[in-house]
XYZ file of C-alpha atoms in Angstrom:
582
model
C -121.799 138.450 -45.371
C -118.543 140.267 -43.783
C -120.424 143.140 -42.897
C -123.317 141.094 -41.118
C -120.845 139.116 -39.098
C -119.257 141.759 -38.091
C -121.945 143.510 -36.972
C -122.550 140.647 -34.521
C -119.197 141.646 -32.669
C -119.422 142.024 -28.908
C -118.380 145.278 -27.577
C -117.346 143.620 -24.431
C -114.813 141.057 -26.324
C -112.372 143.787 -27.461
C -110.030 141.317 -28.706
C -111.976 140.159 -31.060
C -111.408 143.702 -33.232
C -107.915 142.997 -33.476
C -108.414 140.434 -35.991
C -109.361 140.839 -39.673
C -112.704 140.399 -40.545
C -111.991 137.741 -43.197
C -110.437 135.473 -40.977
C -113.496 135.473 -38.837
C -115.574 134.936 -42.148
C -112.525 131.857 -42.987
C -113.286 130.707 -39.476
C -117.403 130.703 -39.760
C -116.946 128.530 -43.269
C -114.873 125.886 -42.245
C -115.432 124.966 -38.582
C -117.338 121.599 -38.939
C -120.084 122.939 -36.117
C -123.109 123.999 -37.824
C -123.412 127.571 -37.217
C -126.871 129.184 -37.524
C -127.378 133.382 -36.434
C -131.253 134.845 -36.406
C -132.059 138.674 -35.559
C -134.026 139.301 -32.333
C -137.205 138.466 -33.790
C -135.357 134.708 -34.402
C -135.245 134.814 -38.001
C -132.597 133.590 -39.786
C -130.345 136.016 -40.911
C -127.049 133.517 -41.631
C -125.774 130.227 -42.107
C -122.506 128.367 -42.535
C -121.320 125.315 -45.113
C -121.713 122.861 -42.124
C -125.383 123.727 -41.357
C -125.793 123.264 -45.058
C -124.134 119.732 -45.224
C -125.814 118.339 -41.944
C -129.458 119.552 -42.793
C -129.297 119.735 -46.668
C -130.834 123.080 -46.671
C -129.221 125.923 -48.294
C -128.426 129.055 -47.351
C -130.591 130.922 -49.594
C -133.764 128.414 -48.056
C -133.678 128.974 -45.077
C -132.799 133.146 -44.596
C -135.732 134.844 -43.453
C -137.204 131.584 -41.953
C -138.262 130.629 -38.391
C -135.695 128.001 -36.837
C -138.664 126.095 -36.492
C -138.553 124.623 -39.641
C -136.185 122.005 -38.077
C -138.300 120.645 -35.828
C -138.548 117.015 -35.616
C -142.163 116.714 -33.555
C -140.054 114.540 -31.029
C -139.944 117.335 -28.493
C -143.492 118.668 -26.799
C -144.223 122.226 -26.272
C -142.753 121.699 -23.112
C -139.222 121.408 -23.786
C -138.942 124.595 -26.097
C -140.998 126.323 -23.739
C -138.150 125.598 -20.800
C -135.440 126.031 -23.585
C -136.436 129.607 -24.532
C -137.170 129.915 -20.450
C -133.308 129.313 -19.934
C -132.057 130.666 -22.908
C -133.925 134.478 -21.337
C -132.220 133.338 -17.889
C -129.155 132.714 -18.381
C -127.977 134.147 -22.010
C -127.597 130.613 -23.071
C -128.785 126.869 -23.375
C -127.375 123.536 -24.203
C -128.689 120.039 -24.497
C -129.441 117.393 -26.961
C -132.094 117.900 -29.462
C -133.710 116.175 -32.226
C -133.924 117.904 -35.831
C -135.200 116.776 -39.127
C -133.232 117.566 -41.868
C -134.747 118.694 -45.307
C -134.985 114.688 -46.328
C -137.543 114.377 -43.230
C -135.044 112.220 -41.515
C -134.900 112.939 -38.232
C -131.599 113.018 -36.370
C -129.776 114.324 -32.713
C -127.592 116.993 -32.422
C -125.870 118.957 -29.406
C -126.938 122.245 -29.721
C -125.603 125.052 -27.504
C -127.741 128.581 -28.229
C -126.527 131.539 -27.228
C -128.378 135.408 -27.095
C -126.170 137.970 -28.509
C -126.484 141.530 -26.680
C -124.812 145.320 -27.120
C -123.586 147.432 -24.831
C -126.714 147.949 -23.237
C -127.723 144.653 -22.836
C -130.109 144.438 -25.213
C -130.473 141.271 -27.433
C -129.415 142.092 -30.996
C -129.152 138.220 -32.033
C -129.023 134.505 -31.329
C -126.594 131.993 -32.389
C -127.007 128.362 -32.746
C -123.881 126.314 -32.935
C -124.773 122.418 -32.628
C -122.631 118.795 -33.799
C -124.024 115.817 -35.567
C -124.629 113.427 -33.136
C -126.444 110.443 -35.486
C -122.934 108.934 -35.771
C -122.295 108.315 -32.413
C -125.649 107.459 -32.101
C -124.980 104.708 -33.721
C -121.727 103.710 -32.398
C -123.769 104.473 -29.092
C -126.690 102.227 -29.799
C -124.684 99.340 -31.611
C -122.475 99.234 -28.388
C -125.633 99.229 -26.200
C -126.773 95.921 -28.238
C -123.340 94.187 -27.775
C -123.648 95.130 -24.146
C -127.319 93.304 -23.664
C -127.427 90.714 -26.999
C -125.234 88.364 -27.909
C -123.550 88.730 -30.438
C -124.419 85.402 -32.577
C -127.513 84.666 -31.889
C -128.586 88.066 -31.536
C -131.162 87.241 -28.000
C -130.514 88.612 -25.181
C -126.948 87.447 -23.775
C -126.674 86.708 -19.902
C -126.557 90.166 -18.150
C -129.749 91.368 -20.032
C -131.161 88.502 -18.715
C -130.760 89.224 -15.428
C -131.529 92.844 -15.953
C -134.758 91.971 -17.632
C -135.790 89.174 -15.093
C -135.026 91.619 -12.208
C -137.231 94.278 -13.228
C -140.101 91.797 -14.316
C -139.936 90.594 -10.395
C -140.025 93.950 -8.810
C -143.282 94.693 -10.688
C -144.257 91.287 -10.059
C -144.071 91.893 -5.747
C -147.552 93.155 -4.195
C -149.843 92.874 -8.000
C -153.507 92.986 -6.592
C -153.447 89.116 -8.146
C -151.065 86.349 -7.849
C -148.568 86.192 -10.757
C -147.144 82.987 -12.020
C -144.017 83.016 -14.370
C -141.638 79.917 -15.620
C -138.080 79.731 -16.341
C -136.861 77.147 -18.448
C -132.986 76.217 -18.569
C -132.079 74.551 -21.707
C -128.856 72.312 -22.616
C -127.788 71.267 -25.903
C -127.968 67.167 -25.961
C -124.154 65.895 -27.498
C -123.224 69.641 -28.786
C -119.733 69.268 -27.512
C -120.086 66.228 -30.106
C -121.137 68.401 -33.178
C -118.454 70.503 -32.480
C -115.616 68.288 -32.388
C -116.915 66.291 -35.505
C -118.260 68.682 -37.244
C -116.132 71.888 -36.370
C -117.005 75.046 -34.269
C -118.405 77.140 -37.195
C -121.397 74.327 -37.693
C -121.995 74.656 -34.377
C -122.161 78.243 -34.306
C -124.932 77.660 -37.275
C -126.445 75.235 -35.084
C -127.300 77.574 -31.826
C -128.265 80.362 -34.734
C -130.983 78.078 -35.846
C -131.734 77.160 -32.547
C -132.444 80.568 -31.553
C -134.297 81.568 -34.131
C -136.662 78.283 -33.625
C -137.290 79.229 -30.048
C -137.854 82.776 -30.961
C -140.667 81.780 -33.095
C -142.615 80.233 -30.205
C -142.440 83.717 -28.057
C -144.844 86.545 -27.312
C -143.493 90.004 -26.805
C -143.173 89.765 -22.932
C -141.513 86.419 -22.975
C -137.435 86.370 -22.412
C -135.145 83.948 -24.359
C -131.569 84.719 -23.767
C -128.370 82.562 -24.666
C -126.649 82.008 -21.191
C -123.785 80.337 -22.023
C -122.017 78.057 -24.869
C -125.229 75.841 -25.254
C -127.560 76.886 -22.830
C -130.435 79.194 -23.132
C -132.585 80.471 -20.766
C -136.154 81.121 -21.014
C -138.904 83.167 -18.896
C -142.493 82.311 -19.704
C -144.682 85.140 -18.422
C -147.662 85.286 -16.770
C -148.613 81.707 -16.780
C -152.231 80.766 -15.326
C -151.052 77.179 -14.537
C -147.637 75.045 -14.548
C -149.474 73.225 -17.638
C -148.782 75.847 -19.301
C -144.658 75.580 -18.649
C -145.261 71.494 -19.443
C -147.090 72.490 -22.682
C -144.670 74.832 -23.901
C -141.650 72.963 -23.211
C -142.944 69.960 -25.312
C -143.492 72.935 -27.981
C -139.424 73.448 -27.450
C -138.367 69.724 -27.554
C -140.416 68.955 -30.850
C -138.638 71.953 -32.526
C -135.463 71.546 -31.949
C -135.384 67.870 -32.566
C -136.413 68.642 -36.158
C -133.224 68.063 -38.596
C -131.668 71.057 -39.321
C -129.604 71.346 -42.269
C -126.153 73.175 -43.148
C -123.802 73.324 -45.548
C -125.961 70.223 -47.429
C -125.688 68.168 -44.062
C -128.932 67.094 -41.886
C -128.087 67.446 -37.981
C -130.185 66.194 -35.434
C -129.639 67.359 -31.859
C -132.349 67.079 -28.648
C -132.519 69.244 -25.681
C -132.914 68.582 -21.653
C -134.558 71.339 -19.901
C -135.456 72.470 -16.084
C -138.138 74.146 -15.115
C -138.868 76.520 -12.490
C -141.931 78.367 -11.467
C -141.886 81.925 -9.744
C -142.886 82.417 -6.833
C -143.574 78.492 -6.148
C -139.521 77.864 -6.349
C -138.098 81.408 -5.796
C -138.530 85.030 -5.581
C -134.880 85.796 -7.044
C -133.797 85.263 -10.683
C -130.355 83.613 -8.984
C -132.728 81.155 -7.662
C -135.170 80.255 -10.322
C -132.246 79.852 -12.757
C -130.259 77.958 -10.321
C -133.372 75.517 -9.534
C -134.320 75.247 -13.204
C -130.491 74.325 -13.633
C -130.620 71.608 -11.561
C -134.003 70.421 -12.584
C -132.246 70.177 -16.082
C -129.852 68.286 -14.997
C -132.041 66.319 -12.890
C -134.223 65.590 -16.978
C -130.521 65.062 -18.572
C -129.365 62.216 -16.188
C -132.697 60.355 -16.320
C -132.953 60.240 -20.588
C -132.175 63.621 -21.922
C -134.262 64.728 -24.728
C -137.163 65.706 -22.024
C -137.836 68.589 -19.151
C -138.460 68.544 -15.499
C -139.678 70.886 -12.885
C -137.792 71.345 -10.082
C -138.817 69.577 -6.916
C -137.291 70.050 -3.190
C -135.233 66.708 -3.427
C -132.921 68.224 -5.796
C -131.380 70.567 -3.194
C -130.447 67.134 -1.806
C -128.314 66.268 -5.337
C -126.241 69.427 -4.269
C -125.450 67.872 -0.953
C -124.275 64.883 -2.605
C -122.077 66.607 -5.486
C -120.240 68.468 -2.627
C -119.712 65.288 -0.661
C -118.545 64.132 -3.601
C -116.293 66.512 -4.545
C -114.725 66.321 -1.411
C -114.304 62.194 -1.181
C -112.916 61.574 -4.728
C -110.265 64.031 -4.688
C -109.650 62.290 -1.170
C -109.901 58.887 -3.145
C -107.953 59.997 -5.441
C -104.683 60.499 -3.181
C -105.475 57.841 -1.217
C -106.162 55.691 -4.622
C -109.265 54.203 -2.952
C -110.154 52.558 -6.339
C -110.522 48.687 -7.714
C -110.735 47.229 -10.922
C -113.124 44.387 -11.491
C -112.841 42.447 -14.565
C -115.280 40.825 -17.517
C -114.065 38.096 -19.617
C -114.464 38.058 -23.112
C -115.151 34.708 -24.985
C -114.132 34.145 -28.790
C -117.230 32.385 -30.381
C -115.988 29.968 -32.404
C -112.905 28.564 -29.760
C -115.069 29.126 -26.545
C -111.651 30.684 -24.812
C -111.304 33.665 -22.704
C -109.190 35.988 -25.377
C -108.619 38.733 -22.810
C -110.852 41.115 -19.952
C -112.067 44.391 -19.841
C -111.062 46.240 -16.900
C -113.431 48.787 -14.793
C -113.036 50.520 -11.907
C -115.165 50.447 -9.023
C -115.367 52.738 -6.021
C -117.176 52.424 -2.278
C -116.679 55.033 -0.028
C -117.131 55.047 3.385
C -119.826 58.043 3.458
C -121.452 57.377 -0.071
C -121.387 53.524 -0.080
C -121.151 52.087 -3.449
C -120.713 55.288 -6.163
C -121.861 54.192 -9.533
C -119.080 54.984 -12.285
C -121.793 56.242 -14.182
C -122.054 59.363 -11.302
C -118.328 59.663 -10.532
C -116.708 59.216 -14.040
C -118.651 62.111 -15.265
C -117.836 64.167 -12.545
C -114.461 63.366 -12.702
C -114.249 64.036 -16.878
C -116.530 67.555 -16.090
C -113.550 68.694 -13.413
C -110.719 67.474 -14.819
C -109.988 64.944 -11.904
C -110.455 62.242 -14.837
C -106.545 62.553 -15.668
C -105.206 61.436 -12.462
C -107.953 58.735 -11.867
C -107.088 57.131 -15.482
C -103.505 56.980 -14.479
C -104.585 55.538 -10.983
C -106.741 52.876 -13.590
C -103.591 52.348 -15.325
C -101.683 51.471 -12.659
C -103.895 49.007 -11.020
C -104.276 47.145 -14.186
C -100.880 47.011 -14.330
C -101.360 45.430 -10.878
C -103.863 43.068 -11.972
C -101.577 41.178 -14.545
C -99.014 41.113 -12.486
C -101.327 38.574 -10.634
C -102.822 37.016 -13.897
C -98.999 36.458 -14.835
C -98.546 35.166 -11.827
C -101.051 32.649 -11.991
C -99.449 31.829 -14.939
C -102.090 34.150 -17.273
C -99.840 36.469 -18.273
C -101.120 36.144 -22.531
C -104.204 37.174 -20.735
C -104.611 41.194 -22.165
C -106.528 43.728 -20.015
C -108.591 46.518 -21.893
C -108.314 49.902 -20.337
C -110.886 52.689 -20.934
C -109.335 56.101 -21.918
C -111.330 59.172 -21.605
C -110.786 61.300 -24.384
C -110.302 64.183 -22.143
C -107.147 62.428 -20.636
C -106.458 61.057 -24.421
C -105.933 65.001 -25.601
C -103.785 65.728 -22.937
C -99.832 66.549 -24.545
C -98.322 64.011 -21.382
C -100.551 61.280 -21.954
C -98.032 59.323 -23.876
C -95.547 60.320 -21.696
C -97.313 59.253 -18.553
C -98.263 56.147 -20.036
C -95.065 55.241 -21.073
C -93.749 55.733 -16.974
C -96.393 53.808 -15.986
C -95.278 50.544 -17.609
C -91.531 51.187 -17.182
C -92.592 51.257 -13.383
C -93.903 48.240 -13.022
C -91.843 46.595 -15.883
C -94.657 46.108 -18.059
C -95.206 45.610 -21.963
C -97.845 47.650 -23.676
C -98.357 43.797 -25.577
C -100.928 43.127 -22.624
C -102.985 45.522 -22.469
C -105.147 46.834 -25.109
C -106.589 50.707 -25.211
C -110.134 51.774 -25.860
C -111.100 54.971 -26.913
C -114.434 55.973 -27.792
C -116.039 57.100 -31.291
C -115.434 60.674 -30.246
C -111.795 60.633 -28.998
C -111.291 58.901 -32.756
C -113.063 60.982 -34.905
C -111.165 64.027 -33.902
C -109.387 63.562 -37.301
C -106.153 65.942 -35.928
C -103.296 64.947 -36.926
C -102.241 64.938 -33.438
C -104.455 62.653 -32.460
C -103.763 60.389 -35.828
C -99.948 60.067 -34.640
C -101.175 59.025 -30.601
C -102.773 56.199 -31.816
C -100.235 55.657 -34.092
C -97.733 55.618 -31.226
C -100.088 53.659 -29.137
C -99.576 50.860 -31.665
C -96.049 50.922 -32.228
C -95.278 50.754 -28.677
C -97.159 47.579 -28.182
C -101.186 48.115 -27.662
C -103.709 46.820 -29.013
C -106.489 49.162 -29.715
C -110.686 49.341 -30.026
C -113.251 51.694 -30.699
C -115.957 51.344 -27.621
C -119.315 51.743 -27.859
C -119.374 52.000 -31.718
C -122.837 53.159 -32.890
C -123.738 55.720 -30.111
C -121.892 58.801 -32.358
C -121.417 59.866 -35.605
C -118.906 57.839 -37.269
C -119.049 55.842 -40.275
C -117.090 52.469 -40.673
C -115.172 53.511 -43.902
C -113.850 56.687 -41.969
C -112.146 54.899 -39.504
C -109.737 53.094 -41.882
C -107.796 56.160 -41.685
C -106.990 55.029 -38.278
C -104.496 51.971 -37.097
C -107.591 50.045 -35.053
C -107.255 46.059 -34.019
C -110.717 45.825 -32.830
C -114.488 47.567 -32.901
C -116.984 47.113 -29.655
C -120.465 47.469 -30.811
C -122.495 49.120 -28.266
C -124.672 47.213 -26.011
C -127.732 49.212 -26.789
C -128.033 47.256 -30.137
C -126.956 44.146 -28.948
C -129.781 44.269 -26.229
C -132.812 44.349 -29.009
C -130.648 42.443 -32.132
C -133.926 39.683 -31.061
C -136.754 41.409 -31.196
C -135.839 44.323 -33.748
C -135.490 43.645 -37.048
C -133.605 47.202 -38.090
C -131.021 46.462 -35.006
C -130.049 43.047 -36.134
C -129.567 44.265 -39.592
C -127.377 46.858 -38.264
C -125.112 44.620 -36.393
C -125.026 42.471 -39.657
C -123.809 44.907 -41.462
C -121.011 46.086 -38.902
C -119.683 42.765 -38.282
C -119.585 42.538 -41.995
C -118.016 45.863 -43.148
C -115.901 45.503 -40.205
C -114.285 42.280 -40.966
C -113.787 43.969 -45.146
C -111.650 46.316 -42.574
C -109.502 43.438 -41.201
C -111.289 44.402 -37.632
C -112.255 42.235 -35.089
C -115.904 42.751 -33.546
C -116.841 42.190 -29.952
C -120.478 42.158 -29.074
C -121.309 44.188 -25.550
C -124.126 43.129 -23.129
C -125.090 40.044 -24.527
C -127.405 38.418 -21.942
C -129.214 35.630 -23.529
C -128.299 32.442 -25.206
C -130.329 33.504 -27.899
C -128.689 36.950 -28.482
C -125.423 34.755 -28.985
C -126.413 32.298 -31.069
C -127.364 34.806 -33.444
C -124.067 36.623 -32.690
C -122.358 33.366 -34.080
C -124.676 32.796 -37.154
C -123.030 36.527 -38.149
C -119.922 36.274 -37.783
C -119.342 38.058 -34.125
C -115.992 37.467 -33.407
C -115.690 37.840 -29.502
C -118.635 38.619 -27.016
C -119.000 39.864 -23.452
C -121.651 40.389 -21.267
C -123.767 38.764 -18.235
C -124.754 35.622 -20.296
C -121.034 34.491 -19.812
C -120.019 36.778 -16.580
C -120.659 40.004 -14.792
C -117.566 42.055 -13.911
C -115.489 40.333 -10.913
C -112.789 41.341 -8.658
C -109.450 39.665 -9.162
C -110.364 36.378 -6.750
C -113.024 35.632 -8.602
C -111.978 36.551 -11.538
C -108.995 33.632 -10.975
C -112.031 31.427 -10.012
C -113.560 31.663 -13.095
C -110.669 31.197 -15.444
C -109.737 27.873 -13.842
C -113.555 27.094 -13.710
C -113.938 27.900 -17.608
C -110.645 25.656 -18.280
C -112.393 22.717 -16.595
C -115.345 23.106 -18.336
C -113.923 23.776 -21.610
C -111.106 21.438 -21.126
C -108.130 23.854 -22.556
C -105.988 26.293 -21.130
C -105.739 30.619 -21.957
């Protein structure tokens, strides 16, 4: 082998002679290039370890042979034909090539050939040096899918997406027949809820199956990508009719609403989606998603669980969230805000036992502003924590003036979002409140909702815990609406339960709600709670309140939420009818 290699010395590259011919040999064996020499007629004459180890031939099968028994069949006659072409041209070629190694896999390499001439310029031999590139390959190809998927779900992640939906509406400009395409935004009904109650790994499980269940109602050309913590995007293509789009995303709903199980535990979760239609809505994917956005949120204000199509009128919404953006920040430093007040009666003494208080808002370019539009808002931007301290204050306000009017064993429940609730100052700004206007926590009592409770952290155990030592009374609002069960919440230090107007309203005419409120009122009373019934409207619905066991109600059959004046009005007015005092 010595003698061959150094035959293959270059005249030209004296230096070379000044080193021993066994360290060239050394050299040739351990480089970790695969090395492969051929005569002039481009047979192979020699080899090295590393060609052996990368294409599992060895030496003694391949001398004698035509490189071409590496050939993959990924490369046409063209490309070797412009390989040799340069090769003749220029004394050498490099590029990336595809082999197949003696396995029949098939795998790239950089491969740099070179043509080996005398003193006269005459080709004696050609050597082929090349690297493995399959490893890098791989690094290469799994960082091209973490650039374009995502990386739990595995679809498409947001800048595929757009890369995808761009290209589909260049070729979609100037076809020789109209083309019709829908893109669907999806949100996650109550997610945030699974997560909080159920922890962030089930929901990561959760958008998994998800995925998968969308996936399975795709062809090939279709796009599903996940564009952010709980939204997905969809693009239906070529659609003959909007039907279609209508069709499909019942298809969606109905899947997704099926119970999925993990870790032994049935979840049930809906979706609200928006639908746009190309070119109808827009010819830009920022447009179509940001139409089909709004359209979903158009679907998730008006029932959830359901789609919607986009329409003009919704460009109209944006108007009004940027108005009012601007008026309740202004609101909020100007503290433009009221608090009207509902009584709640105790069923078997017929007295007012304390009032709920809820703020109110009319602006002077919005009019009346429901707090079902800017309480929301407010919780979604984070302008929630000053407002609730605003609410805090004005209650204080208001028993000031129930004291005053010689009310003052009259308690006022305040609403806490549980946003505000998991701030670290909410104690603390709580506390300032009421040693600013010299109040006791004793009248007032807090409400928190089934999800600010159910956060079982022990952080959140030890506010409430606070909450009650310091003086408040405090009630779980709208019980029934989220996941809780009545034995969990004994854990927590709770005077009173609310049960959620949406049973109260059908307790009548459905058998399966009145058996649930049964059972609350019953379980909660094992649980040395109180019960107060919300929305009762009829004198039916509380009748059948009392036959239970209800211990307080409220709603429109007694009173609708008044301001203060009225609110005085109707105290005195109860105490004459009733003939007692608060």
């Amino acid at each position: 082998m010595s003698g061959k290699l150094a035959s293959l010395h270059l005249d030209k590259y004296e230096s070379l002679s000044h080193y021993p011919d066994n360290l060239i040999v050394k050299i040739f064996e351990n480089v970790t290039e695969g090395i492969m020499i051929t005569d002039k007629q481009k047979k192979i004459i020699g080899v090295n370890p590393a060609f052996e180890f990368v294409t599992g031939y060895k030496r003694e099968e391949v001398v004698g042979k035509d490189p071409s028994i590496l050939q993959s069949g990924v490369h046409d006659l063209n490309f070797y034909l412009g390989m040799w072409k340069g090769l003749h041209e220029h004394g050498i070629w490099q590029g990336e090539i595809w082999n197949r190694r003696k396995t029949g896999d098939l795998y790239p390499e950089w491969l740099t050939i070179m043509a080996v001439k005398d003193n006269e310029e005459n080709i004696t031999n050609y050597c082929g040096i090349f690297s493995d590139l399959s490893e890098r390959k791989i690094v290469e190809d799994e960082l091209e899918k973490r650039a374009l998927r995502d990386s739990l779900t595995d679809v498409c992640n947001r800048f595929a997406f757009l890369e995808r939906m761009n290209a589909l509406l260049e070729s979609s400009v100037g076809m020789s027949k109209p083309v019709y395409h829908a893109v669907f935004f999806l949100d996650l009904d109550r997610f945030k809820h699974v997560n909080d109650m159920l922890g962030h790994s089930t929901g990561d499980l959760l958008l998994v199956e998800i995925a998968k269940r969308i996936k399975s109602l795709l062809k090939n050309k279709d796009i599903l990508a996940r564009y952010g913590g709980d939204e997905f995007v969809i693009t239906l293509t070529n659609i003959v009719h909007p039907r279609e789009a209508a069709k499909f995303a019942e298809q969606v709903i109905r899947i997704i609403e099926k119970p999925i199980k993990i870790n032994e535990q049935e979840i049930f979760v809906s979706t609200s989606m928006g639908i746009s239609i190309y070119p109808n809505d827009g010819h830009t994917t920022e447009e179509l998603v940001n139409r089909a956005d709004k359209a979903m949120t158009f679907s998730k204000e008006n029932g959830r669980n359901g789609f919607a199509f986009y329409f003009d009128d919704l460009n109209t919404d944006t108007k009004r969230v940027l108005l009012l953006d601007t008026e309740i920040r202004k609101a909020i430093d100007n503290r433009d805000f009221t608090l009207y007040y509902q009584p709640k009666i105790c069923v078997k003494t017929n007295t007012i036992i304390g009032v709920e208080a809820l703020v109110r808002w009319t602006n002077d370019k919005l009019g009346f502003v429901s707090p079902a539009e800017f309480i929301p808002y407010a919780e979604e931007t984070g302008l929630i924590i000053p407002l609730s301290e605003i609410i805090f204050q004005l209650a204080c306000d208001g028993h000031t003036v129930l004291a005053s009017e010689g009310y003052n064993k009259l308690p006022i429940a305040i609403n806490v979002s549980s946003i505000h609730f998991q701030q670290q100052s909410f104690l603390e700004s709580i506390q300032k409140i009421l040693e600013k206007n010299n109040a006791s926590a004793q009248n007032f009592e807090i409400e928190v909702t089934e999800r600010t409770v159910m956060n079982s952290a022990s952080e959140t155990i030890s506010k409430l815990v606070k909450l009650k030592q310091l003086g408040f009374k405090l009630s779980i609002d709208d019980f029934g609406t989220g996941y809780s069960s009545l034995s969990y919440l004994v854990r927590f230090p709770l005077d009173v339960l609310k049960i959620d107007r949406s049973f109260i309203q059908h307790i009548c005419s459905l058998d399966d709600k009145q058996a649930i409120v049964d059972a609350i009122i019953q379980m909660a009373h094992r649980l040395k709670m109180k019960v107060v019934a919300e929305g009762a409207e009829s004198a039916q619905q509380v009748e059948l309140l009392r036959t239970m066991g209800c211990d307080y109600i409220q709603g429109y059959y007694y009173s609708k939420p008044l301001p203060m004046n009225e609110l005085l009005e109707f105290i005195q007015f109860w105490e004459i009818e009733h003939q007692g005092r608060v």
